[in-house]
Every structure is written in C-alpha cells, then in structure tokens.
mmCIF file of C-alpha atoms and ligand atoms in Angstrom:
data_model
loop_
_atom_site.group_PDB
_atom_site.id
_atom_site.type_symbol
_atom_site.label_atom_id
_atom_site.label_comp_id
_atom_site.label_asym_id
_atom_site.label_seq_id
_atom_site.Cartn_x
_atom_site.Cartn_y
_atom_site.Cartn_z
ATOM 1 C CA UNK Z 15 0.000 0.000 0.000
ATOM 2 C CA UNK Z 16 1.487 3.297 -1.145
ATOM 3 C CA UNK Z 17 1.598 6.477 1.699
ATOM 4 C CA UNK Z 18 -1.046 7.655 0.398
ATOM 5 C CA UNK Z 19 -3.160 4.814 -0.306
ATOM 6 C CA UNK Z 20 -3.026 4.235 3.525
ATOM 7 C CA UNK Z 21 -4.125 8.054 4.325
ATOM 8 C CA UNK Z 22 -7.053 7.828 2.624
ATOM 9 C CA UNK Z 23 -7.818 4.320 3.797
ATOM 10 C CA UNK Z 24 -7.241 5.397 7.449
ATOM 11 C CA UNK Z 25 -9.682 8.408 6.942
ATOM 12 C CA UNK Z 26 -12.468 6.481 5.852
ATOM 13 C CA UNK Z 27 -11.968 3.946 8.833
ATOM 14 C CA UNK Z 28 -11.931 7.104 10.650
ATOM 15 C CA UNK Z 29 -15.532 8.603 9.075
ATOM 16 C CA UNK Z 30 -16.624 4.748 9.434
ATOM 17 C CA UNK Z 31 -15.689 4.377 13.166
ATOM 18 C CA UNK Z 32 -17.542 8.069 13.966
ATOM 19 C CA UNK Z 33 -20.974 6.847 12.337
ATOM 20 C CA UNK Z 34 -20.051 9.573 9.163
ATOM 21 C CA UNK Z 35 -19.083 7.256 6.431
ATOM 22 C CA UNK Z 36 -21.099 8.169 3.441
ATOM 23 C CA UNK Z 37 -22.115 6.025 0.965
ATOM 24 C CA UNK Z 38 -24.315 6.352 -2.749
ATOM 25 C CA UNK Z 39 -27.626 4.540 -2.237
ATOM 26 C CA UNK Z 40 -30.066 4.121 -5.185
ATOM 27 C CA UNK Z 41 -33.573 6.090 -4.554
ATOM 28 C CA UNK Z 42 -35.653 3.062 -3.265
ATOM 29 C CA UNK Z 43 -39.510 4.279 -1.404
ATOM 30 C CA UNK Z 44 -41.675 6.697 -0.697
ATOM 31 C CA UNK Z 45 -40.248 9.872 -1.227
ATOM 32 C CA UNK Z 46 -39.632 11.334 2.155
ATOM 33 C CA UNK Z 47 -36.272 13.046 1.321
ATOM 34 C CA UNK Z 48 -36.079 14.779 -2.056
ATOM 35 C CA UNK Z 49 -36.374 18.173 -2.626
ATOM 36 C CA UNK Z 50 -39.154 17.853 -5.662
ATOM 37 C CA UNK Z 51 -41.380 19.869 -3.202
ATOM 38 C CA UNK Z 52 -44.054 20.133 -6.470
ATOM 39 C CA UNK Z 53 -43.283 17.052 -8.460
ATOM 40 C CA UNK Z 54 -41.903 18.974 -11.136
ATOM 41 C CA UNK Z 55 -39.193 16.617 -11.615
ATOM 42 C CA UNK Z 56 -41.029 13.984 -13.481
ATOM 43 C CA UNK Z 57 -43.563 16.506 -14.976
ATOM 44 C CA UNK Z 58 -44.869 15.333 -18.404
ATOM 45 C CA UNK Z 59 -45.006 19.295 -19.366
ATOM 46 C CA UNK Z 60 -40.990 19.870 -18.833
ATOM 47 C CA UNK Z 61 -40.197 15.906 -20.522
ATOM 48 C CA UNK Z 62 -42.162 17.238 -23.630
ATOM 49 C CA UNK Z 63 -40.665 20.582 -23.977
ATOM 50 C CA UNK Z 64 -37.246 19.111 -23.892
ATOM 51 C CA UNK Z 65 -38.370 16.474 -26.673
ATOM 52 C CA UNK Z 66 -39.912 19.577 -28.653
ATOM 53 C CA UNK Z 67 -36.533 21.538 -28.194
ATOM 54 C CA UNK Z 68 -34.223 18.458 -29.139
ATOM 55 C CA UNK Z 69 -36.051 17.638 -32.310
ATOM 56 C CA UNK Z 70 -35.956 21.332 -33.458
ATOM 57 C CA UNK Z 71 -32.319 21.037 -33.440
ATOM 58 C CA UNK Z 72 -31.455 22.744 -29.864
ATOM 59 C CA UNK Z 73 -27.624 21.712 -29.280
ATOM 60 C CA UNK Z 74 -26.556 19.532 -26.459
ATOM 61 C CA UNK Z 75 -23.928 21.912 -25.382
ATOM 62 C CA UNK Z 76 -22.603 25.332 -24.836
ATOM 63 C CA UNK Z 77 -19.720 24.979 -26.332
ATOM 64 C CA UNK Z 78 -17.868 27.506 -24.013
ATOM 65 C CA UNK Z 79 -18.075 30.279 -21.373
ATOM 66 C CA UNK Z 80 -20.955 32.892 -21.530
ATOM 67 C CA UNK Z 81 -17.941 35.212 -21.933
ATOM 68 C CA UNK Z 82 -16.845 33.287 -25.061
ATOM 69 C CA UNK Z 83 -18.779 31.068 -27.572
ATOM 70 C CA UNK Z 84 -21.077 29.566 -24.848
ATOM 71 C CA UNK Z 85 -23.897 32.358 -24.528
ATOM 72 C CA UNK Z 86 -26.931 31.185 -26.034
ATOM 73 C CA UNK Z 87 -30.259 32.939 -26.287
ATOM 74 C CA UNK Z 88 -32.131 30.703 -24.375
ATOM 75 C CA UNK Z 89 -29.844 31.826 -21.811
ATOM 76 C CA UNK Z 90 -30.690 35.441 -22.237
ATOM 77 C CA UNK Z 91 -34.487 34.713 -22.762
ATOM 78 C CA UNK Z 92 -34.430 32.820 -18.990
ATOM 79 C CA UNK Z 93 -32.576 35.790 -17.441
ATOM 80 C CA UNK Z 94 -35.459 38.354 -18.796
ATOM 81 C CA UNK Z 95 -38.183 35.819 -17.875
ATOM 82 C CA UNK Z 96 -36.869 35.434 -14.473
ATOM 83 C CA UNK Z 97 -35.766 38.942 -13.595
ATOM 84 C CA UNK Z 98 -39.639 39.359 -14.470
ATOM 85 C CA UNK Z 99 -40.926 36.699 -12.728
ATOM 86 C CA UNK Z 100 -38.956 37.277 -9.082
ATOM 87 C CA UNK Z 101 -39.120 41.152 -9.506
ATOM 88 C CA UNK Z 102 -35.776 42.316 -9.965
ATOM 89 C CA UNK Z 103 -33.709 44.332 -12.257
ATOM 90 C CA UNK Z 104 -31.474 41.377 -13.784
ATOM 91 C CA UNK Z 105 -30.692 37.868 -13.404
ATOM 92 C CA UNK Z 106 -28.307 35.794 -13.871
ATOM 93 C CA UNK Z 107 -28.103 31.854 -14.431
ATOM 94 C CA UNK Z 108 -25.436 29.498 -13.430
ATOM 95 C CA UNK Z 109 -25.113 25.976 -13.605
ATOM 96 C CA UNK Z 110 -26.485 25.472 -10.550
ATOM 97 C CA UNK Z 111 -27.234 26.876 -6.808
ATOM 98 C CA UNK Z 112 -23.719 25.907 -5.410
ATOM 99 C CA UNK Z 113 -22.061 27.725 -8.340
ATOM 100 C CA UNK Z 114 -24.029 30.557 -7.568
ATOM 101 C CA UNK Z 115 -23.507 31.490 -3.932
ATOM 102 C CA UNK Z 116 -20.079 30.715 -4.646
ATOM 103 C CA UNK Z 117 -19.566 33.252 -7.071
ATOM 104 C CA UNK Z 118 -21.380 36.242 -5.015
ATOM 105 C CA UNK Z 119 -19.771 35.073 -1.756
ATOM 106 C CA UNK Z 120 -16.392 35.002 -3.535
ATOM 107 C CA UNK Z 121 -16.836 37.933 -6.031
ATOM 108 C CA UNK Z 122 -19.130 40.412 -4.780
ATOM 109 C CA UNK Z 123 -17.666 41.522 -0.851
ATOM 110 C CA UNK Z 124 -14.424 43.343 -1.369
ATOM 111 C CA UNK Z 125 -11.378 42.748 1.112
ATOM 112 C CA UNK Z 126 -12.089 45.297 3.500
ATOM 113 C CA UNK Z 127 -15.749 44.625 3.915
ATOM 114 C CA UNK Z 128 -17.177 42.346 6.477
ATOM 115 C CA UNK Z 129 -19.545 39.161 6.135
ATOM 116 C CA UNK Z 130 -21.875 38.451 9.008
ATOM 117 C CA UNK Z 131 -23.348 35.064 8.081
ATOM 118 C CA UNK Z 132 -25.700 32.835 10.173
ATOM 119 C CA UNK Z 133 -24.320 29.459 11.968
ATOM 120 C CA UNK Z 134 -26.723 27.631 9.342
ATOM 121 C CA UNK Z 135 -26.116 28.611 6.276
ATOM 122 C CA UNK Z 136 -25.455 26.390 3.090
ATOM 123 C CA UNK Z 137 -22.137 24.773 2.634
ATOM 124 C CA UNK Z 138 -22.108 26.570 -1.088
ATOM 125 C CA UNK Z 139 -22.534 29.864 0.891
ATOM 126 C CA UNK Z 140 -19.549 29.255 3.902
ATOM 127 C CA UNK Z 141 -16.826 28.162 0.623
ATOM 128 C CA UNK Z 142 -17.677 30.902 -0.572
ATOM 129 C CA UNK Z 143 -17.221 33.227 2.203
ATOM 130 C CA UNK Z 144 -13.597 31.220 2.808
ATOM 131 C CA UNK Z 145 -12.522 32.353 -0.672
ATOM 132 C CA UNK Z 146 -12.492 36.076 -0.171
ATOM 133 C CA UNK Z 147 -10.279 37.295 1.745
ATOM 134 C CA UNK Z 148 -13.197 39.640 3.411
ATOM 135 C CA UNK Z 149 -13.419 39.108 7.302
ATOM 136 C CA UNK Z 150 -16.268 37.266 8.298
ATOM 137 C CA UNK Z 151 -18.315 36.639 11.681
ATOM 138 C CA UNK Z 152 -20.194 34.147 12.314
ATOM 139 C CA UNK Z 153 -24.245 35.398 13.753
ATOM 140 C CA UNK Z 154 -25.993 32.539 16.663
ATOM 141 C CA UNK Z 155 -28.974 31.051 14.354
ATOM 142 C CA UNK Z 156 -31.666 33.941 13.615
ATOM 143 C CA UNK Z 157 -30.297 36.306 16.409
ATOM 144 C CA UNK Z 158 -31.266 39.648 15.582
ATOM 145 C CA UNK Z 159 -29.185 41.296 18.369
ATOM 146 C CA UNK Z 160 -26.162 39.888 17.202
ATOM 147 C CA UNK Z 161 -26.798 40.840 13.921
ATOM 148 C CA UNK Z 162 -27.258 44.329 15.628
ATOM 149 C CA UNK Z 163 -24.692 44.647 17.478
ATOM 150 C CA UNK Z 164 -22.315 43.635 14.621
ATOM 151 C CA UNK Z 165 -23.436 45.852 12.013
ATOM 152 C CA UNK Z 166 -23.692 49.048 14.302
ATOM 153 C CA UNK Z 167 -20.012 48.364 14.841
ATOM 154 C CA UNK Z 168 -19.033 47.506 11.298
ATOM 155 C CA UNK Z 169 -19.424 49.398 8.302
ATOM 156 C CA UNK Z 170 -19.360 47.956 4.864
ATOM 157 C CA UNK Z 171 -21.548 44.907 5.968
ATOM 158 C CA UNK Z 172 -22.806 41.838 3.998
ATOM 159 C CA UNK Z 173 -25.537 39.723 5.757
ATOM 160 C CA UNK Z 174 -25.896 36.308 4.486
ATOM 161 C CA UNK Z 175 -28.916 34.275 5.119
ATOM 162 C CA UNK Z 176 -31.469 31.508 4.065
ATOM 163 C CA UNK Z 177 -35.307 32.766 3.485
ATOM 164 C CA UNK Z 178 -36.122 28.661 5.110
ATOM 165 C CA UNK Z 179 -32.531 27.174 6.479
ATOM 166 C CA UNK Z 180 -32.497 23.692 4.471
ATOM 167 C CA UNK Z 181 -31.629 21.323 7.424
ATOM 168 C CA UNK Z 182 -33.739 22.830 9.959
ATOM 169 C CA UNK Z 183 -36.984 23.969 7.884
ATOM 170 C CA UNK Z 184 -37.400 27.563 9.903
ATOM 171 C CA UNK Z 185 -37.769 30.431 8.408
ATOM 172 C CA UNK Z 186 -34.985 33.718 8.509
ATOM 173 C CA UNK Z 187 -36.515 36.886 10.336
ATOM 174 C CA UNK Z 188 -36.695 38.474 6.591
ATOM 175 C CA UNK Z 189 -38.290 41.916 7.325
ATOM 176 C CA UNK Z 190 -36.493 42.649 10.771
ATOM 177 C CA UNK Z 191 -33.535 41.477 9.203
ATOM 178 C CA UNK Z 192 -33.980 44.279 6.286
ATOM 179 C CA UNK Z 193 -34.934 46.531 8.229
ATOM 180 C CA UNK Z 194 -31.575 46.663 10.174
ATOM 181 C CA UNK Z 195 -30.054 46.186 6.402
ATOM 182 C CA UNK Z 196 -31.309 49.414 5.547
ATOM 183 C CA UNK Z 197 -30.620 51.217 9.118
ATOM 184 C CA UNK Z 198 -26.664 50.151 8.426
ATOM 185 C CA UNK Z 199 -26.422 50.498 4.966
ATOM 186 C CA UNK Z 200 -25.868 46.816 4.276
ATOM 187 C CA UNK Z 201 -26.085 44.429 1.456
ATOM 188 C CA UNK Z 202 -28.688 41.582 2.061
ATOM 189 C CA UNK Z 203 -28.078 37.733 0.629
ATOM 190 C CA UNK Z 204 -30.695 35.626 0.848
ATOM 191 C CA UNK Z 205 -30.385 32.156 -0.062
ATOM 192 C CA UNK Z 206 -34.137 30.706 -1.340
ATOM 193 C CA UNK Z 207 -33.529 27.578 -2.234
ATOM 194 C CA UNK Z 208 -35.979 25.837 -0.384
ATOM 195 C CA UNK Z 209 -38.377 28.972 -0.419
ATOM 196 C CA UNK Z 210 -38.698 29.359 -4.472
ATOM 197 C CA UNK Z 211 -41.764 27.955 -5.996
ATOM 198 C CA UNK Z 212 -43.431 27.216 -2.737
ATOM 199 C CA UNK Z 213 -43.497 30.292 -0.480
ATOM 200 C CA UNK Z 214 -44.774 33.607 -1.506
ATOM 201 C CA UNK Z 215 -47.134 34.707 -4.482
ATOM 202 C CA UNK Z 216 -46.898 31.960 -6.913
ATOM 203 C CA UNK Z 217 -43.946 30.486 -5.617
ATOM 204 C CA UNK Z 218 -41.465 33.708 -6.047
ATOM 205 C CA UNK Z 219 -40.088 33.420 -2.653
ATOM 206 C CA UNK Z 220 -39.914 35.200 0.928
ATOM 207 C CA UNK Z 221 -38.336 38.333 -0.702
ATOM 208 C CA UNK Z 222 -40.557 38.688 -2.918
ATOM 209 C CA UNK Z 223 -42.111 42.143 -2.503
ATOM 210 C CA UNK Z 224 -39.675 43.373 -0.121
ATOM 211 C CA UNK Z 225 -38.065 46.296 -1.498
ATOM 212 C CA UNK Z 226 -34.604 47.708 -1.247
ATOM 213 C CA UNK Z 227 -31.827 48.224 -3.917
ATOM 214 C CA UNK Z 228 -29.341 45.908 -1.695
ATOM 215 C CA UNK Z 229 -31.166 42.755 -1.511
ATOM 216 C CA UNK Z 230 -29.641 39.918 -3.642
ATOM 217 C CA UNK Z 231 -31.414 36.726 -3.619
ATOM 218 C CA UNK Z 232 -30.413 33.287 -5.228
ATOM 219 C CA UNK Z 233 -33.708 30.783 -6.609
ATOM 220 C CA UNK Z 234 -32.037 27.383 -7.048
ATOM 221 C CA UNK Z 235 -33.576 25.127 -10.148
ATOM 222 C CA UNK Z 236 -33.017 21.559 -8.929
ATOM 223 C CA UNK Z 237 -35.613 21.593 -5.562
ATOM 224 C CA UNK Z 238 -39.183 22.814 -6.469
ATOM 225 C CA UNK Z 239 -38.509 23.858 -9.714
ATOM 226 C CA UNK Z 240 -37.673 20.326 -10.892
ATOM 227 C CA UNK Z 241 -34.734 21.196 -13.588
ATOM 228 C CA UNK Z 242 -31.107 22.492 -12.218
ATOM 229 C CA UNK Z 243 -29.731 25.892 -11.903
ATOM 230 C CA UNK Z 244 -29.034 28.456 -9.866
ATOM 231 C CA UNK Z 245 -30.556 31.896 -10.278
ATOM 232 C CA UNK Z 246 -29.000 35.350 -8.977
ATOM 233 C CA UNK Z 247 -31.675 37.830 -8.692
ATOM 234 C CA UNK Z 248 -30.582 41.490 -8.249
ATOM 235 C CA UNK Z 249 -29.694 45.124 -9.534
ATOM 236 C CA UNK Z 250 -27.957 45.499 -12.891
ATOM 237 C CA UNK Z 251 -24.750 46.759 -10.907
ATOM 238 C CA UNK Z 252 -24.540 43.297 -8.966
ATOM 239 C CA UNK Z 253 -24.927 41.512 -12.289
ATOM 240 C CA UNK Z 254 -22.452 43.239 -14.031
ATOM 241 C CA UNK Z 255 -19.839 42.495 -11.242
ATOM 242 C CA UNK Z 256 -20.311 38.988 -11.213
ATOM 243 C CA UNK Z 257 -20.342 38.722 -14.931
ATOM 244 C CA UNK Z 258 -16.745 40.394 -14.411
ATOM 245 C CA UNK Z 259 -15.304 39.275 -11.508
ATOM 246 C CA UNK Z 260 -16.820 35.505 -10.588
ATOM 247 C CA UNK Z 261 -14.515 32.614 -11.017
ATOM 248 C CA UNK Z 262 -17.224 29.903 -11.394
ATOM 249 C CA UNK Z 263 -18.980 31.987 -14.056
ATOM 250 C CA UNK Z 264 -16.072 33.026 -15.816
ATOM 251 C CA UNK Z 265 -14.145 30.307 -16.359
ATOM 252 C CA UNK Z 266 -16.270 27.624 -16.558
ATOM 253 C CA UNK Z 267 -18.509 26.193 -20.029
ATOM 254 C CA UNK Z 268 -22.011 27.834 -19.637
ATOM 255 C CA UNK Z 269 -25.326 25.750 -18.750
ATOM 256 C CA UNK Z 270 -26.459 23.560 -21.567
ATOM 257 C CA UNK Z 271 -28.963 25.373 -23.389
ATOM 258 C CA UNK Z 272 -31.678 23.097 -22.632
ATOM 259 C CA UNK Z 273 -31.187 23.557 -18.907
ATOM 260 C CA UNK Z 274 -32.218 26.777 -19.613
ATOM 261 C CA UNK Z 275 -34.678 25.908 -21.695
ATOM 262 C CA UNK Z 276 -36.638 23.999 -18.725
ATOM 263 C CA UNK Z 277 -35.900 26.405 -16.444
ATOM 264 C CA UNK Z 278 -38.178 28.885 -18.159
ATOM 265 C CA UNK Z 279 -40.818 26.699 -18.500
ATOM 266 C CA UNK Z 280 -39.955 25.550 -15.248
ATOM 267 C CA UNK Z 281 -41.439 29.311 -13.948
ATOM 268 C CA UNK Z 282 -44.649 29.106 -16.324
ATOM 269 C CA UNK Z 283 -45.141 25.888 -14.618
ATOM 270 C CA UNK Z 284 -44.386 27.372 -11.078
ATOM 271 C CA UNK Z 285 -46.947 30.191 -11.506
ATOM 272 C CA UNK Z 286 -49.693 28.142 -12.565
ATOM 273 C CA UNK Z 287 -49.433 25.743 -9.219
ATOM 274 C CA UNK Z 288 -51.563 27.034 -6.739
ATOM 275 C CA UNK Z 289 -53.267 24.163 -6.626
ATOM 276 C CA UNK Z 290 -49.742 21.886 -6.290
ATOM 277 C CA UNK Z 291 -48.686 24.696 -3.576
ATOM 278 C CA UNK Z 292 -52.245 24.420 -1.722
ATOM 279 C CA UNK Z 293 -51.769 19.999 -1.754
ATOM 280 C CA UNK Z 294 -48.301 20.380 -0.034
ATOM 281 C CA UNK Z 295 -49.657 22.802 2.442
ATOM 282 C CA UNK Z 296 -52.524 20.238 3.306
ATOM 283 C CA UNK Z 297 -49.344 17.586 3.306
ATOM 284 C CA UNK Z 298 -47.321 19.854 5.605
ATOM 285 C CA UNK Z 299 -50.678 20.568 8.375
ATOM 286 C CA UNK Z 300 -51.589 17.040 7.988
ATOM 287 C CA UNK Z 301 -47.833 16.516 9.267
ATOM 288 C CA UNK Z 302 -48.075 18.891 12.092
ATOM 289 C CA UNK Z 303 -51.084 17.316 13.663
ATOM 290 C CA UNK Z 304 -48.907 13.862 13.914
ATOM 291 C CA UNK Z 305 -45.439 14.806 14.104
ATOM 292 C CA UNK Z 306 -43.767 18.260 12.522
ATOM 293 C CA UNK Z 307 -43.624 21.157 14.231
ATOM 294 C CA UNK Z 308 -41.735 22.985 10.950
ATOM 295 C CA UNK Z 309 -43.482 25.903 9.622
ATOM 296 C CA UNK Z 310 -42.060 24.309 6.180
ATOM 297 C CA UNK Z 311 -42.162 20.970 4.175
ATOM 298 C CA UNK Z 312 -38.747 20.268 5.684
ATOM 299 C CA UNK Z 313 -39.380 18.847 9.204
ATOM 300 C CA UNK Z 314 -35.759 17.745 11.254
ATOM 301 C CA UNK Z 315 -36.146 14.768 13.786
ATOM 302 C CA UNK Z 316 -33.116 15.735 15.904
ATOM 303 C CA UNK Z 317 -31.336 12.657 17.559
ATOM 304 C CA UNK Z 318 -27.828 13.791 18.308
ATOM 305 C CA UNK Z 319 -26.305 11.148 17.505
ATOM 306 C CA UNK Z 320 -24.957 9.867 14.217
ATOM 307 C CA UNK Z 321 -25.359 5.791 14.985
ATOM 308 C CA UNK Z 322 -29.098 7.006 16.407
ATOM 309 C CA UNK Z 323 -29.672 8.458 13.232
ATOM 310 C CA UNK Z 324 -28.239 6.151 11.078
ATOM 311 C CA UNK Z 325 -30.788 3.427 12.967
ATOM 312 C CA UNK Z 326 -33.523 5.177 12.861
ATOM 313 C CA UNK Z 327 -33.310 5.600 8.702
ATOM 314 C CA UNK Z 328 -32.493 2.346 8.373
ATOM 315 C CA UNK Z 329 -35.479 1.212 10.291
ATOM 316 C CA UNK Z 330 -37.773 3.553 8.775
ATOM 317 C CA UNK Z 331 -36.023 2.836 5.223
ATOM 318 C CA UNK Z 332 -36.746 -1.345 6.305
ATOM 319 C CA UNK Z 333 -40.739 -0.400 6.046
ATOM 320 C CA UNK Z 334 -40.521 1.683 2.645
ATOM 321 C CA UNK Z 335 -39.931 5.097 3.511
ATOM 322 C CA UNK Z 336 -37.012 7.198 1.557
ATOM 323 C CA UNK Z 337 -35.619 8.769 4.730
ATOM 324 C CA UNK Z 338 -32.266 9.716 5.106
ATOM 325 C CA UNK Z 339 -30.030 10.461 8.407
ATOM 326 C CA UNK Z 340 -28.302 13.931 7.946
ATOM 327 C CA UNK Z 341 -24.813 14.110 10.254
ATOM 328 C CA UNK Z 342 -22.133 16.557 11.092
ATOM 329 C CA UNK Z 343 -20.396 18.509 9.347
ATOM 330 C CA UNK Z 344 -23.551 19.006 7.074
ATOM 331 C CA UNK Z 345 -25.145 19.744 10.577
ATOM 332 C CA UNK Z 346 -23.735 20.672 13.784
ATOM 333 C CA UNK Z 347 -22.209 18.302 16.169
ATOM 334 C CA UNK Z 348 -24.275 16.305 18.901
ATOM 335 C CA UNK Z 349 -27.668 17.229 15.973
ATOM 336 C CA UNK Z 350 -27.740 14.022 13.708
ATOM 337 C CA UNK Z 351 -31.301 13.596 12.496
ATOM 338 C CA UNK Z 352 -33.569 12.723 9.748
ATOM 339 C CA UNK Z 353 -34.528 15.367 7.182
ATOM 340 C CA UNK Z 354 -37.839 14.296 6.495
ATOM 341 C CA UNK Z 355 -39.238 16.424 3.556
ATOM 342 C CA UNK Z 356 -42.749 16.527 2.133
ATOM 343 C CA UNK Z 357 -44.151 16.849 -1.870
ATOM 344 C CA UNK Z 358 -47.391 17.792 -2.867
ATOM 345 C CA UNK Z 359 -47.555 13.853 -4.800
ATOM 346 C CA UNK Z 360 -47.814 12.132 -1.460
ATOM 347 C CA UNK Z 361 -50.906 10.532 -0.121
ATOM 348 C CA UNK Z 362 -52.540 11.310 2.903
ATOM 349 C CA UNK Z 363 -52.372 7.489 3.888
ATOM 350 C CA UNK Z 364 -48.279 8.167 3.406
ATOM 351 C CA UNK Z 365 -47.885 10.670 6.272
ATOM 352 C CA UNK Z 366 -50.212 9.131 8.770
ATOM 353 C CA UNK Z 367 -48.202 6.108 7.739
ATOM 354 C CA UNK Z 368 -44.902 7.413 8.051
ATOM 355 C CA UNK Z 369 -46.451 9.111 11.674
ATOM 356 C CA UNK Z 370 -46.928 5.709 12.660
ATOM 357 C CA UNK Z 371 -43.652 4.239 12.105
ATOM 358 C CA UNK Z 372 -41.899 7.210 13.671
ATOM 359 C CA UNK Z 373 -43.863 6.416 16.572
ATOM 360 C CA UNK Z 374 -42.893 3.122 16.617
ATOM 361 C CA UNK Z 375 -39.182 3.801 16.896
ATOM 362 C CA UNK Z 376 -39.652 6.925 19.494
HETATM 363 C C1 PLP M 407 -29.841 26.167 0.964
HETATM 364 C C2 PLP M 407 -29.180 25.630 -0.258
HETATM 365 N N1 PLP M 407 -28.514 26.484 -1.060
HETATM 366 C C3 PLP M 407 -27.893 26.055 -2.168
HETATM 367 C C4 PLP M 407 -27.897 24.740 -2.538
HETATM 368 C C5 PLP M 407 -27.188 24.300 -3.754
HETATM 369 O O1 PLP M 407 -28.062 24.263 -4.823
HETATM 370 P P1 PLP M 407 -27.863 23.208 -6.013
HETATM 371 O O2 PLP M 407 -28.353 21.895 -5.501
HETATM 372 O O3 PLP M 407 -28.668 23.770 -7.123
HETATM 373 O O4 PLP M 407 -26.411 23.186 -6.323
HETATM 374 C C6 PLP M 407 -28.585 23.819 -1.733
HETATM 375 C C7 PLP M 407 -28.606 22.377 -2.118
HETATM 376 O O5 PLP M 407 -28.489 21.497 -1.363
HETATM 377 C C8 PLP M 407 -29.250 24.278 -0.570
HETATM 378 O O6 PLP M 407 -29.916 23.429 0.238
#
C-alpha cells in the first residue's frame, strides 16, 4: 500500500468508526427526502418541452463560457423571464445553486468589507465566504441582536442568510432582518432555495415584494422547480460584477442550453401551481397534527447522535420510507437527524403512515 493509499484508507476507517461514512444509495420508497417539493421533476409538461426543443435542433452543449462562444439565447431569454418573474432588475443563471452562492460570496464583498453570516447557512454559501479574503463573523442562528450589534459596529456589511434554512426547515426573520439592512447600509443575501416555488405569491419566494436596492437573492432550479440551476436575482450593478469578476462563471462552459430551456418553462409551470402549492400545504398541516412542528415541508427529527440516526433511517427505510439520516459537518455536532421532507404527490395514507412508524421507533 502506497503512503497515500493508507491516508485515505485510514480516513475512511476514521468517518466509518464516527458513524459519518457516506455512501451512494439508489432512490428506493416513498419519497420522504427529495427536494421535488411540487413534483416537477417527473412533470410530463418539462419531458415534452425538452423532446420539442431536441427535435428542433437545440444543441446539447454550450460549447464555451458565456464570456466566449457559450452564450446562447435561451440563456438570455431565462434571465429576462426570471428577472420578471422574481421582480428584480437582472438575473443571472449558473449551472447550478452551489455555483451561484459561490460566485457572489467570492466575487461580490471586497477585502475590506465584512460578512456576518448565520451558523446555518449552506455549505455553497460558507466556501464561498472562505474564498475572499473579506473578514467574516459568524451570527448565533436567527439572532437579531447579534446581527445588531455587529453591524452598528461595522461598516461595509454583507448579511448572508437563508429565506427557510435547508436542514432545519425555519424560516430567517426576513423583514427585521432588512430593516436593520437598511438602518446600516448593508447588502442583504438571501439564499431561497428551499423557499422558491413554494413560499410567496406563486412560488417567487420570501423576498418577494420586499423592497430595497441591496437585496440579492439566489432561486435554485433543482428543488421545487424540478430542472437544475441556480438563479441570482438582483440590480444590474450586482450583475455586471459577477459577470466580471466571478470565477465559477467566468471560467467555466455555460449551462447547456436546454437547462435553460426547462428552467423557463420551469417558472410558467411554477406560476400556474396554486393548486400543487395548496396539496403540499394540506401535506405539511396534515404533518403537524402527527409529528412536525416545521413551519415548512422540511421537518428535522433531531437525535444527536450519528449511529441514532443512522438506525432510525435504516429502520424507517426497512418499512418503505425514503428517509435519510443527515450528520455533522452538514449539521452541527451532537444534531444528527432525519430530514424528512414533504411533496405535494404524497398521499394522505403516506404521512399518517410514516407518523406511525416514527412512533414506533420513538
Ligand atoms: C440552501 C441551499 N442552497 C444552495 C444549494 C445548492 O443548490 P444546487 O443543488 O442547485 O447546487 C442547496 C442544495 O443542497 C441548498 O440546500
């Protein structure tokens, strides 16, 4: 065995022996752990538009940056259509939501300004943030004072949050949290990812309505909106400066057109589901008279600990649910749980069901 052969073989022994080895599994169950919050991903309207745009002669591939050869109009058309549809100046589409965050985390705060990001934010958000050489502070979950207290002593601030925090299914403080934006002069992220095409009027998000010229939101593709893709929503300054100065847009083959392609139907789809909005809503009350408390369709079962979780998806995977235990260092230590989600295709019978079997292991 070479040196290094025996590192990495000694560091998965290592993830094994602390309960955190991961592992692929094929999707096998009732979907209680996807993020297809509206079924979009197998919707017949999205499959047909991408046979319609093959067989007129759409190309696979980009063929290069957006900078280069690889800007295509469907690109362009997406980026009006959205800017439109979320109520912003300009938009911008990258390959997906980690690519995204990335590149305004990494591009957008200059060196001398400060980041004050909450405990839970997205793993594509805190890379990010430890690419630019910005400082950054690190806010207790949702704690308005110490958001506060930070930017009263700070100038040049960048607040970086989630609209609903993707582990935990709460929601971010949104309007006290602009508010004090505003009072300090500071730029507001807001990560939607698990907000878009669910929350707010027809699915355009928490932020949608609030106004003020330094909120910058991102609408991932690949959750609610069935496709994949990341969206950055804001003024045609912010745009511009990302076009120019992010890594992961600039040097990197643009989204295949059809991605984009899907996307925009994607939204026409996502404003004409009231009704699939108003059957996951049912879903997520039906859920809080068993077992939720979440004010979302993500609902944690905290058990601390990773072999605790690990059982308790097993067991629940055993009797046909798609459940998955979530462990550090995608969560916080001594928090291992399952991240039960709900979609507006499950049954009634499948919640009171899966109530049932969680109360079987309690
Ligand atoms: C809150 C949040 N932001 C961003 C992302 C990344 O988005 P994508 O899956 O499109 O890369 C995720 C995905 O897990 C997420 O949960």
């Amino acid at each position: 065995m070479t040196q290094l052969t025996a590192t990495f073989t000694s560091t998965l022994a290592k993830l094994k022996e602390e309960g955190r080895f991961r592992a692929l599994s094929p999707a096998a169950g009732i979907d209680f752990s996807s993020n297809d919050y509206l079924g979009f991903k197998s919707h017949p309207a999205l499959r047909q538009t991408a046979i319609a745009a093959f067989e007129a002669d759409l190309e696979t591939g980009a063929g290069g940056s957006r900078l280069l050869r690889g800007n295509h109009p469907a690109h362009e058309k997406l980026e009006q259509e959205a800017a439109a549809f979320f109520g912003t100046e300009t938009a911008l589409f990258f390959a997906n939501g980690f690519l995204a965050n990335h590149a305004l985390m990494s591009a957008l705060p200059a060196p001398h300004d400060i980041i004050l990001f909450d405990a839970l934010i997205h793993a594509s958000l805190r890379d990010g943030i430890q690419a630019n050489p910005a400082k950054h502070i690190r806010i207790m979950h949702n704690d308005l004072n110490a958001y506060e207290d930070a930017l009263s002593k700070n100038k040049n601030c960048w607040v970086v949050v989630e609209s609903i925090y993707s582990m935990d299914g709460d929601l971010a403080p949104l309007h006290d949290l602009l508010k004090l934006c505003k009072k300090y002069n500071a730029y507001l992220i807001v990560d939607e990812a698990h907000a878009t095409g669910i929350f707010g009027d027809k699915g355009k998000g928490l932020t949608h309505g609030l106004q003020c010229e330094h909120l910058i939101t991102v609408h991932t593709c690949g959750k609610a909106l069935g496709v994949a893709g990341g969206l950055v929503c804001a003024p045609d300054i912010i745009i511009q400066t990302l076009i120019n100065k992010a890594r992961s847009f600039i040097y990197s083959t643009a989204p295949m057109p059809i991605q984009a392609v899907l996307v925009s139907k994607a939204l026409e789809l996502c404003a004409a589901a009231d009704q699939q909005r108003a059957r996951l809503f049912e879903l997520c009350d039906l859920a809080r008279q068993h077992f939720s408390s979440s004010p979302s369709p993500i609902i944690p079962v905290i058990l601390g600990d990773e072999q605790k979780a690990l059982q308790a998806a097993a067991t629940l995977q055993a009797k046909g649910f798609d459940i998955r235990a979530i462990r550090p260092p995608t969560v916080p230590q001594g928090s291992s749980r399952l991240r039960i989600t709900l979609n507006a295709t499950l049954r009634n019978e499948d919640v009171v069901a899966l109530a049932n079997a969680l109360q079987e292991i309690a």
